[in-house]
Coordinates of C-alpha atoms and ligand atoms in Angstrom, one line a residue:
X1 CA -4.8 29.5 15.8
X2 CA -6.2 26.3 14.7
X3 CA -3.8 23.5 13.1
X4 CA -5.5 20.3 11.6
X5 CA -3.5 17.4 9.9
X6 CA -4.9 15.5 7.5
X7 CA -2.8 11.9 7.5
X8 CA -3.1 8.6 5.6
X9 CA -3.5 5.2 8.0
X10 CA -2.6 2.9 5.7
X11 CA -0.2 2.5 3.4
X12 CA -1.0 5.6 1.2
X13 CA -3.2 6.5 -1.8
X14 CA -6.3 6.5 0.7
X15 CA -7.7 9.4 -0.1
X16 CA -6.0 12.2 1.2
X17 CA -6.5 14.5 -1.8
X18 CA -10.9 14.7 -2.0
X19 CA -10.3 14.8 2.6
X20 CA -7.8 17.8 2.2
X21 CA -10.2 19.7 -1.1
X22 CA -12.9 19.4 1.7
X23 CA -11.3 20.7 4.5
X24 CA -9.4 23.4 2.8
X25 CA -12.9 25.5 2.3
X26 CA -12.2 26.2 5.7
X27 CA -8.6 26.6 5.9
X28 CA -6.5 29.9 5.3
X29 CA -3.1 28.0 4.4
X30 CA -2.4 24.2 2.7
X31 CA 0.6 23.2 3.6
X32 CA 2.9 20.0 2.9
X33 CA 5.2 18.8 5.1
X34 CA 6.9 15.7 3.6
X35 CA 7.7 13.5 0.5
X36 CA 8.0 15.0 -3.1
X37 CA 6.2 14.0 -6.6
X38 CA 6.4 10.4 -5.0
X39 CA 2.9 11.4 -4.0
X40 CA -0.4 11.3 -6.2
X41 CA -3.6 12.9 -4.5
X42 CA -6.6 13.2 -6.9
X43 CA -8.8 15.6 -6.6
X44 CA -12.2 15.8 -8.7
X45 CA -14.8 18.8 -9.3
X46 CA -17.2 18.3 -11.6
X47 CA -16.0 17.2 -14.9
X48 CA -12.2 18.0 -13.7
X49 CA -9.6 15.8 -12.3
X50 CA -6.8 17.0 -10.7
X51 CA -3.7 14.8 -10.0
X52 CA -1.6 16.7 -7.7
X53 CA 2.0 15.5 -7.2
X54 CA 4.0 18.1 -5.0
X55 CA 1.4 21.1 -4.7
X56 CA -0.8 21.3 -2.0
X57 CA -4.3 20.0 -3.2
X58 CA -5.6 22.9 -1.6
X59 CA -4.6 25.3 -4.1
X60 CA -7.9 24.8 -6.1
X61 CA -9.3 26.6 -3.8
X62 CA -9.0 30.3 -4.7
X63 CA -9.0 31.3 -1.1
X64 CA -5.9 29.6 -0.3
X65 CA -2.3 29.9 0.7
X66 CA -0.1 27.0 -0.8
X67 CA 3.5 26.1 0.9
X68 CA 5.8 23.4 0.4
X69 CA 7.3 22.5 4.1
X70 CA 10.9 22.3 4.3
X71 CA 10.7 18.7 5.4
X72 CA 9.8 17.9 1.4
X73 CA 12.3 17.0 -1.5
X74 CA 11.0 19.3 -4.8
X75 CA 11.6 17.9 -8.1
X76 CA 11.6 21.7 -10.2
X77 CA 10.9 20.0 -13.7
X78 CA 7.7 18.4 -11.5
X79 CA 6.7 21.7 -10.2
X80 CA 7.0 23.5 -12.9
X81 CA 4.5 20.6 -15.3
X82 CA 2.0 21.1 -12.1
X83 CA 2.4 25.1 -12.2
X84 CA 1.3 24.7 -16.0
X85 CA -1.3 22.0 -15.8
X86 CA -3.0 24.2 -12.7
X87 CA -2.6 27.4 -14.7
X88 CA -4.7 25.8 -17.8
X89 CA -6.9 24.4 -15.7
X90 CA -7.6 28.1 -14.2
X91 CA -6.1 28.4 -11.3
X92 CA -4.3 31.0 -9.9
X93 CA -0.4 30.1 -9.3
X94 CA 1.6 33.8 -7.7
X95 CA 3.3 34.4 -4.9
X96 CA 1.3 35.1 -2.7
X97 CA -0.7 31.9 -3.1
X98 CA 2.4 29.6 -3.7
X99 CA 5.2 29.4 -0.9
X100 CA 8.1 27.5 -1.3
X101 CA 10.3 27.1 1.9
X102 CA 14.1 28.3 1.4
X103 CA 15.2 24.8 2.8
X104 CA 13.5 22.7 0.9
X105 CA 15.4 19.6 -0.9
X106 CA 15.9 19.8 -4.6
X107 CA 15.5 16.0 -6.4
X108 CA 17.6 16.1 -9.6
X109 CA 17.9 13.9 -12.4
X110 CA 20.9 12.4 -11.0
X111 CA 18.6 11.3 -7.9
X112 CA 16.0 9.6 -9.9
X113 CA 18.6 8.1 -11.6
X114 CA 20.3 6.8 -8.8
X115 CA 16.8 5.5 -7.2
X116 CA 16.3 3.2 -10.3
X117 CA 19.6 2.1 -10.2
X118 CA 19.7 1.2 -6.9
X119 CA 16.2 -1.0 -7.1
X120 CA 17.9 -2.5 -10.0
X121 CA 21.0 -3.6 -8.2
X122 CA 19.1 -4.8 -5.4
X123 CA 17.2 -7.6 -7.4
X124 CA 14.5 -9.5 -5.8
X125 CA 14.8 -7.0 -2.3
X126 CA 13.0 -4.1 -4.4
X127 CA 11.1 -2.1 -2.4
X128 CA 9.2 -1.1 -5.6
X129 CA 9.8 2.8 -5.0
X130 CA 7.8 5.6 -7.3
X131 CA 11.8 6.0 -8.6
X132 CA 10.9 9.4 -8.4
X133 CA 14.4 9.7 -6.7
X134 CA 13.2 10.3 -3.2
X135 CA 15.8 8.0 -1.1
X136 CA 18.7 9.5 -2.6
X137 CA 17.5 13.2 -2.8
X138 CA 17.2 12.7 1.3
X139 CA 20.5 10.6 1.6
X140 CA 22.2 13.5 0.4
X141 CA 20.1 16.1 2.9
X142 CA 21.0 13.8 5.7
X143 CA 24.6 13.3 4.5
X144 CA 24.6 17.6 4.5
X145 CA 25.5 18.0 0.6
X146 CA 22.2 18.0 -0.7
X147 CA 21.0 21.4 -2.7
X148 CA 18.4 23.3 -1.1
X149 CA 15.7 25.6 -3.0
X150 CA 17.4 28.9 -1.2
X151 CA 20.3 28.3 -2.6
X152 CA 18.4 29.6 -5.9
X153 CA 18.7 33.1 -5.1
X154 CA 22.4 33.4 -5.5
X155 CA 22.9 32.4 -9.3
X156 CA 26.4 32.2 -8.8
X157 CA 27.0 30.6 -5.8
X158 CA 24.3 28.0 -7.5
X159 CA 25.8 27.0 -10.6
X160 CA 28.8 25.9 -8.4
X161 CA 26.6 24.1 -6.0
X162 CA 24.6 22.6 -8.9
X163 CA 28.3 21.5 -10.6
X164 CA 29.5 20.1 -7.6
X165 CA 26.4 18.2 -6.9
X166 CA 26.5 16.0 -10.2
X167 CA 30.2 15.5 -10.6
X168 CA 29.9 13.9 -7.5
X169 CA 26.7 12.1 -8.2
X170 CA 28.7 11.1 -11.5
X171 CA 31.5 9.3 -9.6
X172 CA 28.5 7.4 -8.3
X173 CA 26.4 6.7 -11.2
X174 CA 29.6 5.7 -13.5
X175 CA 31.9 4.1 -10.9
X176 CA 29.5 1.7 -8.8
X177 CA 26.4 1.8 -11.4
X178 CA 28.5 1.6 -14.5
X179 CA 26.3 3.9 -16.6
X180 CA 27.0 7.3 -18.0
X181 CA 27.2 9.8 -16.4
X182 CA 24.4 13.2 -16.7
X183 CA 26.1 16.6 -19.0
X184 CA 26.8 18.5 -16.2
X185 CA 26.9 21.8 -18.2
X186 CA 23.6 21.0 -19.6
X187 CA 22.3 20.0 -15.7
X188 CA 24.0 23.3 -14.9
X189 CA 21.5 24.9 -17.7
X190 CA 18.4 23.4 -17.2
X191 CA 18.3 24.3 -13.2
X192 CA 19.3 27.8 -13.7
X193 CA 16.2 27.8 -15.7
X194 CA 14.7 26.1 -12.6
X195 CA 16.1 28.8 -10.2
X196 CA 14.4 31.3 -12.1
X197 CA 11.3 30.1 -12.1
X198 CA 11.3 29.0 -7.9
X199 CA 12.8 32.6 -7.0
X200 CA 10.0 34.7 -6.6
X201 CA 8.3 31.7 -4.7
X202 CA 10.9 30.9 -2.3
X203 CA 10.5 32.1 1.5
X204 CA 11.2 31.9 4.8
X205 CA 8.2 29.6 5.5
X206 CA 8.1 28.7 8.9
X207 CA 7.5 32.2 10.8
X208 CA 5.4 32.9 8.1
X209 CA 2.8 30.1 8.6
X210 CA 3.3 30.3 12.5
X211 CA 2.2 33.9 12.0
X212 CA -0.8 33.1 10.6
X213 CA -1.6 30.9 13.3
X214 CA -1.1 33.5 15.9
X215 CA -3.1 35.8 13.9
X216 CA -5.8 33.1 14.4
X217 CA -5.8 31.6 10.8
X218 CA -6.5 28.2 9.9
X219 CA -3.4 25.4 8.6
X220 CA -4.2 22.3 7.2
X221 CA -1.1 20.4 7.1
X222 CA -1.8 17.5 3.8
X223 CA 0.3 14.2 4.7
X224 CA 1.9 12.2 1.7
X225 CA 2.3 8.8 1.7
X226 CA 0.4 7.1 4.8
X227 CA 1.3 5.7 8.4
X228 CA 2.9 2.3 7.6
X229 CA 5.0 4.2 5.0
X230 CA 7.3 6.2 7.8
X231 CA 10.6 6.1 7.4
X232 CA 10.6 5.5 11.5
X233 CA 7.4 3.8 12.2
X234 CA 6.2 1.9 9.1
X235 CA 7.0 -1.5 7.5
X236 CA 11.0 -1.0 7.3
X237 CA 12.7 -1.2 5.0
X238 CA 9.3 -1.1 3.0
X239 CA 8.7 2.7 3.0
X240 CA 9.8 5.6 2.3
X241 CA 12.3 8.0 3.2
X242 CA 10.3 10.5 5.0
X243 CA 8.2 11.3 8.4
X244 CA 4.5 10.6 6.9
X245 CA 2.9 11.0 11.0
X246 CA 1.3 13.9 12.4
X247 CA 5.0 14.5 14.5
X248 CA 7.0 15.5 10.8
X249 CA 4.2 18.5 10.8
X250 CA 6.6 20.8 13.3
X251 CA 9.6 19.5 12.0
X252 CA 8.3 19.7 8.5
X253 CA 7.2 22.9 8.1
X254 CA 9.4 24.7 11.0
X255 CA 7.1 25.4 13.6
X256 CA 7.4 24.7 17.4
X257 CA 5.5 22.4 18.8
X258 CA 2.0 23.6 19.7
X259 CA -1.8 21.8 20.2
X260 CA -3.1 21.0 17.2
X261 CA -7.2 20.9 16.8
X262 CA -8.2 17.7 14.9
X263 CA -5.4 15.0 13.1
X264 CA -8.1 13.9 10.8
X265 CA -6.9 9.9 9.7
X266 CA -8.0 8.9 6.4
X267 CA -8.6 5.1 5.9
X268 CA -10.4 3.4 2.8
X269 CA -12.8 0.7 3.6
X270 CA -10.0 -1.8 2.4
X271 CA -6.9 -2.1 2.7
X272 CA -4.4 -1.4 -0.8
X273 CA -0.4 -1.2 -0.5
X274 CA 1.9 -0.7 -3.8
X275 CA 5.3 -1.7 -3.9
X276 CA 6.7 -4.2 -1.8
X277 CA 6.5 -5.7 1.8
X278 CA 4.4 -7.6 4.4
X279 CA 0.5 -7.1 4.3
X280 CA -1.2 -9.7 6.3
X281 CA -4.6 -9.5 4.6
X282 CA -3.7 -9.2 1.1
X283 CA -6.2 -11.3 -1.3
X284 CA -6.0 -12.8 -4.8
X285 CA -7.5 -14.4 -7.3
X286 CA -11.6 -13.2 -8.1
X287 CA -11.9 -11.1 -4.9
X288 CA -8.7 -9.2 -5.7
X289 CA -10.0 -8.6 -8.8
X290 CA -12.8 -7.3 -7.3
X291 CA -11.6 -4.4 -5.2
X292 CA -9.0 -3.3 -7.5
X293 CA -11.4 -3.2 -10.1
X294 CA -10.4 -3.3 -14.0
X295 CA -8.6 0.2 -13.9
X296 CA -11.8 1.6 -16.5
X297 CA -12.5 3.9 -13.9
X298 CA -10.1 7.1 -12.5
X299 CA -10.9 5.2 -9.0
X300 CA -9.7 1.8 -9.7
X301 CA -7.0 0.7 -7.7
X302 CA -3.9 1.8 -9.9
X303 CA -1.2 3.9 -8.7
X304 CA -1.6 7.8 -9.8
X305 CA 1.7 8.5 -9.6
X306 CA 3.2 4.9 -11.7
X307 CA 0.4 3.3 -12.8
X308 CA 1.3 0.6 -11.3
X309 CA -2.2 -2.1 -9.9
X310 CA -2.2 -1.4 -6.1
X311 CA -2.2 -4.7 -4.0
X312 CA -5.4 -5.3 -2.1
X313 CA -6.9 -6.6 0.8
X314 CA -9.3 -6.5 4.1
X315 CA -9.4 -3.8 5.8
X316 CA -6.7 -4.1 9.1
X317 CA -7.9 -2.9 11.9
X318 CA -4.4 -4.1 13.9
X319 CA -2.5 -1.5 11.7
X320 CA -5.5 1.2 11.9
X321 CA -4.9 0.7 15.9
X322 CA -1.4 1.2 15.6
X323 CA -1.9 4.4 13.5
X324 CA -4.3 6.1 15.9
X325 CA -1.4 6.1 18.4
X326 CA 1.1 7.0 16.7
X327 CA -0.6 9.8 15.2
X328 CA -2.7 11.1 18.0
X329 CA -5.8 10.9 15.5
X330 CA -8.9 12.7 16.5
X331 CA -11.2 11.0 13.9
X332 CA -11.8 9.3 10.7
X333 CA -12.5 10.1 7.1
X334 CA -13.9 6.3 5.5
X335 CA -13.4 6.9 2.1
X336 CA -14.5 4.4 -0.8
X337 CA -17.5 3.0 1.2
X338 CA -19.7 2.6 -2.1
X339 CA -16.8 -0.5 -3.2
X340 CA -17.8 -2.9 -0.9
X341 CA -21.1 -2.8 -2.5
X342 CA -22.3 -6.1 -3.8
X343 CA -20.5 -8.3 -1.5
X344 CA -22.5 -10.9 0.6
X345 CA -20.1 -10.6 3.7
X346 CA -16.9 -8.4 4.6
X347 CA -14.1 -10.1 6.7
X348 CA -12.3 -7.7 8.6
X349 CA -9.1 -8.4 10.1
X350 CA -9.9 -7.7 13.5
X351 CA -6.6 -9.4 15.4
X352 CA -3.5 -11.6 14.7
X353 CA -2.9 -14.7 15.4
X354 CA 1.1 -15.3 15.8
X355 CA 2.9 -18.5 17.6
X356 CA -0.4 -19.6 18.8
X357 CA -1.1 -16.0 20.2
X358 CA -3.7 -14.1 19.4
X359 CA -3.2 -10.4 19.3
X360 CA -5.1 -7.3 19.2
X361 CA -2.1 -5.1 18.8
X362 CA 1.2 -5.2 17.5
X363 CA 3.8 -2.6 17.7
X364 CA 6.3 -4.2 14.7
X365 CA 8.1 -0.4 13.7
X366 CA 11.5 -2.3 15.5
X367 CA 10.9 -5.4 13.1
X368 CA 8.2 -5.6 10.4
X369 CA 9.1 -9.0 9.2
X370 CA 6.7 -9.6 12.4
X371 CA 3.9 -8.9 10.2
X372 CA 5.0 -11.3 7.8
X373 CA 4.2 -13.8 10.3
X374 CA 1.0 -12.7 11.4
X375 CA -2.3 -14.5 10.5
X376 CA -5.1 -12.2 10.0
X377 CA -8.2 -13.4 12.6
X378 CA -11.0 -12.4 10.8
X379 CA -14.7 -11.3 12.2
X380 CA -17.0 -11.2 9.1
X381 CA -19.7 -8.9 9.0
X382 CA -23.3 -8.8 7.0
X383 CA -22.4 -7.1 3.6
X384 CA -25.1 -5.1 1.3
X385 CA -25.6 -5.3 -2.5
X386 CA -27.5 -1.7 -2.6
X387 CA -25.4 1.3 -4.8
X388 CA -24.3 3.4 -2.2
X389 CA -23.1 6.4 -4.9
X390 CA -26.5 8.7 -4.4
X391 CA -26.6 8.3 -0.5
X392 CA -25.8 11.7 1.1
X393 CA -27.0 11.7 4.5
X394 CA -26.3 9.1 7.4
X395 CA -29.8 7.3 6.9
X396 CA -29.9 6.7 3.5
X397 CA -27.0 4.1 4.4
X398 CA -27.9 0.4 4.2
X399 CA -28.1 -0.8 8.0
X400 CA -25.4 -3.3 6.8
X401 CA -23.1 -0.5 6.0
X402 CA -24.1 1.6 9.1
X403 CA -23.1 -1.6 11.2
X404 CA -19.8 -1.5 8.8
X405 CA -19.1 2.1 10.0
X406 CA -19.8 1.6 13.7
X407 CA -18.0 -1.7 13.6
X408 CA -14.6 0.2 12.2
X409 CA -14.8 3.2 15.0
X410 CA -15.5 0.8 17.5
X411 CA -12.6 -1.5 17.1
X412 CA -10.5 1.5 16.3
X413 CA -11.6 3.9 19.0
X414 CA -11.8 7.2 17.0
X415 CA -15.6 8.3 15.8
X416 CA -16.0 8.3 12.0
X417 CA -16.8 11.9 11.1
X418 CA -17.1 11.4 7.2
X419 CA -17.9 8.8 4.7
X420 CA -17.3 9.3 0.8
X421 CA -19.5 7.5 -1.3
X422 CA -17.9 8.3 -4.6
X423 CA -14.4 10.1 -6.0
X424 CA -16.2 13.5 -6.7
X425 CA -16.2 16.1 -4.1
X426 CA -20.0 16.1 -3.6
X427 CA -19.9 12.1 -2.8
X428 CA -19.6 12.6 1.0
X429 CA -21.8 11.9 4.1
X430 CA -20.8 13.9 7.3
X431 CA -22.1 12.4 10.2
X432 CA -23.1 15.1 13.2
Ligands
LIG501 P1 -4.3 9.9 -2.0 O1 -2.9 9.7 -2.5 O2 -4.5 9.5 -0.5 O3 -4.7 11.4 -2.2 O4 -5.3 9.0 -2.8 P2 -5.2 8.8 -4.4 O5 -5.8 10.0 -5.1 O6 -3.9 8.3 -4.9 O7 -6.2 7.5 -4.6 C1 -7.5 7.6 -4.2 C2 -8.4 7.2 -5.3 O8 -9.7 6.9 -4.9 C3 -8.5 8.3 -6.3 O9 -8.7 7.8 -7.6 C4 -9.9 9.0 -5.9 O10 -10.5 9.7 -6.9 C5 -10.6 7.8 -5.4 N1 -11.6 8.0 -4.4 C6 -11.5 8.8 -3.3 N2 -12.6 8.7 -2.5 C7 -13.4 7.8 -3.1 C8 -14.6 7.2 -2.7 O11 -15.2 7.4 -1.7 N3 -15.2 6.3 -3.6 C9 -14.5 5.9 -4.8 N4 -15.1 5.0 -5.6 N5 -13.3 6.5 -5.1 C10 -12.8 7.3 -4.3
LIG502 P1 0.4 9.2 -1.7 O1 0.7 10.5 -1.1 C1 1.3 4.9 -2.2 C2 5.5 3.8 -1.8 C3 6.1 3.2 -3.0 C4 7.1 2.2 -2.4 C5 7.6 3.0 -1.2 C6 8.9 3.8 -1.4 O2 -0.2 9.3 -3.1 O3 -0.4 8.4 -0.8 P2 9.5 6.0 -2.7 O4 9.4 6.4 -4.1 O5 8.7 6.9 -1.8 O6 10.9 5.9 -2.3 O7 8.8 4.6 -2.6 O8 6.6 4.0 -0.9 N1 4.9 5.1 -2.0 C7 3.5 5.3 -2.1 N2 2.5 4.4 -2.1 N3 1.0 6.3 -2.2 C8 2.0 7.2 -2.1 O9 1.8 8.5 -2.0 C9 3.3 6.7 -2.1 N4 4.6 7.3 -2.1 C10 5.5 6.3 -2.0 O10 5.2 2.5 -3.8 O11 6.5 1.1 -1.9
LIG503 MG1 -2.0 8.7 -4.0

């Protein structure tokens, strides 16, 4: 009854998409456990590219079991775009290969309203949210009015649920937002349509994917977002509203709590952030320029969700500490390696300094403006300038970028079991 996680480190958008397309080949069920269409995961095969918001990236895998944990919010207009854009791309969407837990979140358009209204109102305190409507769709779960995808199955009962839910999000949006308010007959419409199309999807999910583990199949639970982004233990109130850790798995997808077999971290070679808050080794000017890259290529360092160019910087080995413990992780997936190519040395923030202290670690989830006043203390290491795209086995590496590798699970103190050389899926060295 193996369970794996698969969880981003950083502060998302490291990869998680091409680690979870590999590991699925392997796994019986995909399953997510947090966040909505706030997430972007790429995947690419060949000459396609799939950017997956809300389903699992497994599903490209024709082998597969997809399920959307309960501890997600589901946009339905989101869903059913990926259903279609999957479909023509030739994969198989049916029930039996797409679950959709009963208590999952529905985000409406009165939530993503309400998310951009609220960053608007807050004025230069933004936390530069996907405005996907995430925060409110889970204010209103934790304030116990919020609709949930179950609900679908009784049409009646729905439409009153669905009436209720934007009247009152109306009061909201026209009394303290002073903008019109959404037709709620025509909301009332459009997610009957929505309950249609969810209703043959929609299941008890937790016993089902417990069963399978008893039965001795494989899960792969895909995180969204990454580490520093937890609603509990990340960069508050820079986040997002969700648990993005290995503990929201259980939670998350309703199981108990059981051993899991590996919590696989994902970390890019850098560090990138979007939106706002405190990131101690951000860079500008030429060098930014240079990680990000000019956004000509899929993997340039713009957001796949917003567009929007991702913030850059050293790699933080401080935060990738901090990750490994609260996550439990059991190793390391490097991805974007081939990047650092061409540089003549690599700092790497290694510690902080803070009120004449240095520090090695820093546990900041009570008070993140801590990070703010952290100076990163750099240790810089010997860079390479040869194109690491073609390598494909551990020796064909650069000794500069071995000692890059070894360097990072060193400091860390979690092995590094993969490096990807490259977006596509074949761009990968695993290390024995
Ligand atoms: P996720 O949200 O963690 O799944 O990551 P995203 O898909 O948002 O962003 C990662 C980006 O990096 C995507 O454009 C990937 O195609 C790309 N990518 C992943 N691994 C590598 C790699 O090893 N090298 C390069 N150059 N790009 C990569
Ligand atoms: P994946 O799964 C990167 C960030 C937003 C913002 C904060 C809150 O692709 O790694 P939200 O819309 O969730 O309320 O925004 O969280 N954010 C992400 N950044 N990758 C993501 O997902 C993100 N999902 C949310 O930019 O700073
Ligand atoms: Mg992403």
């Amino acid at each position: 009854m193996p369970l794996d996680i698969v969880i981003g480190t950083q502060w998302g958008d490291e990869g998680k998409g091409r680690v979870v397309d590999l590991l699925s080949r392997d796994s019986h069920l995909v399953a997510r456990y947090n966040g909505g269409d706030n997430a972007g995961h790429t995947v690419i095969v060949g000459r396609q590219t799939y950017k997956l918001h809300l389903i699992p990236s497994g599903i490209i895998h024709p082998h597969t079991t997809a399920v959307l944990g309960s501890g997600m919010v589901l946009n339905p207009q989101t869903l059913s775009e990926e259903m279609e854009m999957l479909r023509a791309a030739g994969v198989e969407i049916n029930p039996d290969r797409l679950w959709i837990s009963d208590a999952v979140q529905l985000i409406t358009p009165a939530h993503r309203l309400l998310d951009r209204a609220q960053e608007a109102a807050k004025g230069k305190g933004q936390i530069g949210t996907t405005g996907r409507g995430i925060g409110p769709a889970y204010v209103d779960k934790a304030a116990r009015r919020g609709l949930r995808a179950g609900e679908a199955l009784d049409p009646d009962h729905f439409a009153g649920r669905v009436r209720e839910h934007f009247e009152e999000a109306n009061r909201l949006i026209t009394g303290l937002y002073q903008q019109p308010g959404l037709d709620v007959d025509a909301m009332i419409e459009e997610f009957m349509a929505y309950a249609a199309l969810m209703r043959p999807f929609l299941r008890r999910s937790g016993p089902r994917v417990q069963a399978a583990l008893d039965a001795g199949q494989t899960v792969l639970a895909e995180g969204a977002q990454g580490t520093l982004l937890d609603v509990e233990q990340g960069t508050y109130p820079f986040v997002t509203s969700s648990t993005t850790t290995s503990a929201g798995v259980f939670s998350g997808l309703g199981l108990g709590v059981q051993p899991v077999r590996r919590v696989v971290g994902v970390v890019k070679a850098f560090q990138t952030r979007v939106g706002a808050g405190p990131f101690p080794t951000e860079l500008d000017g030429e060098m930014a320029l240079f990680l990000r890259g000019t956004g000509a290529n899929t993997w340039d360092e713009y957001g796949t969700t917003t567009g929007r160019p991702r913030r850059v910087g050293w790699l933080d080995l401080v935060l990738l500490r901090y990750a490994r413990e609260i996550n439990g992780l059991t190793e390391l997936f490097l991805t974007k390696l081939d990047v650092l190519s061409g540089l003549n040395e690599i700092p790497v923030c290694a510690a902080y300094r803070r009120a004449s202290q240095t520090l090695s670690s820093l546990d900041f989830s009570g008070d993140s403006r801590l990070l703010a006043q952290c100076e990163p203390v750099y240790q810089t290491l010997p860079g390479w300038q040869e194109d690491l795209r073609a390598c494909r086995s551990w020796d064909e590496l650069p000794a500069a970028a071995q000692d890059y590798v070894r360097f990072i699970e060193e400091q860390a103190g979690v092995p590094v079991k993969y490096i990807s050389v490259g977006p596509e899926r074949s761009a990968l060295i695993e290390r024995s």
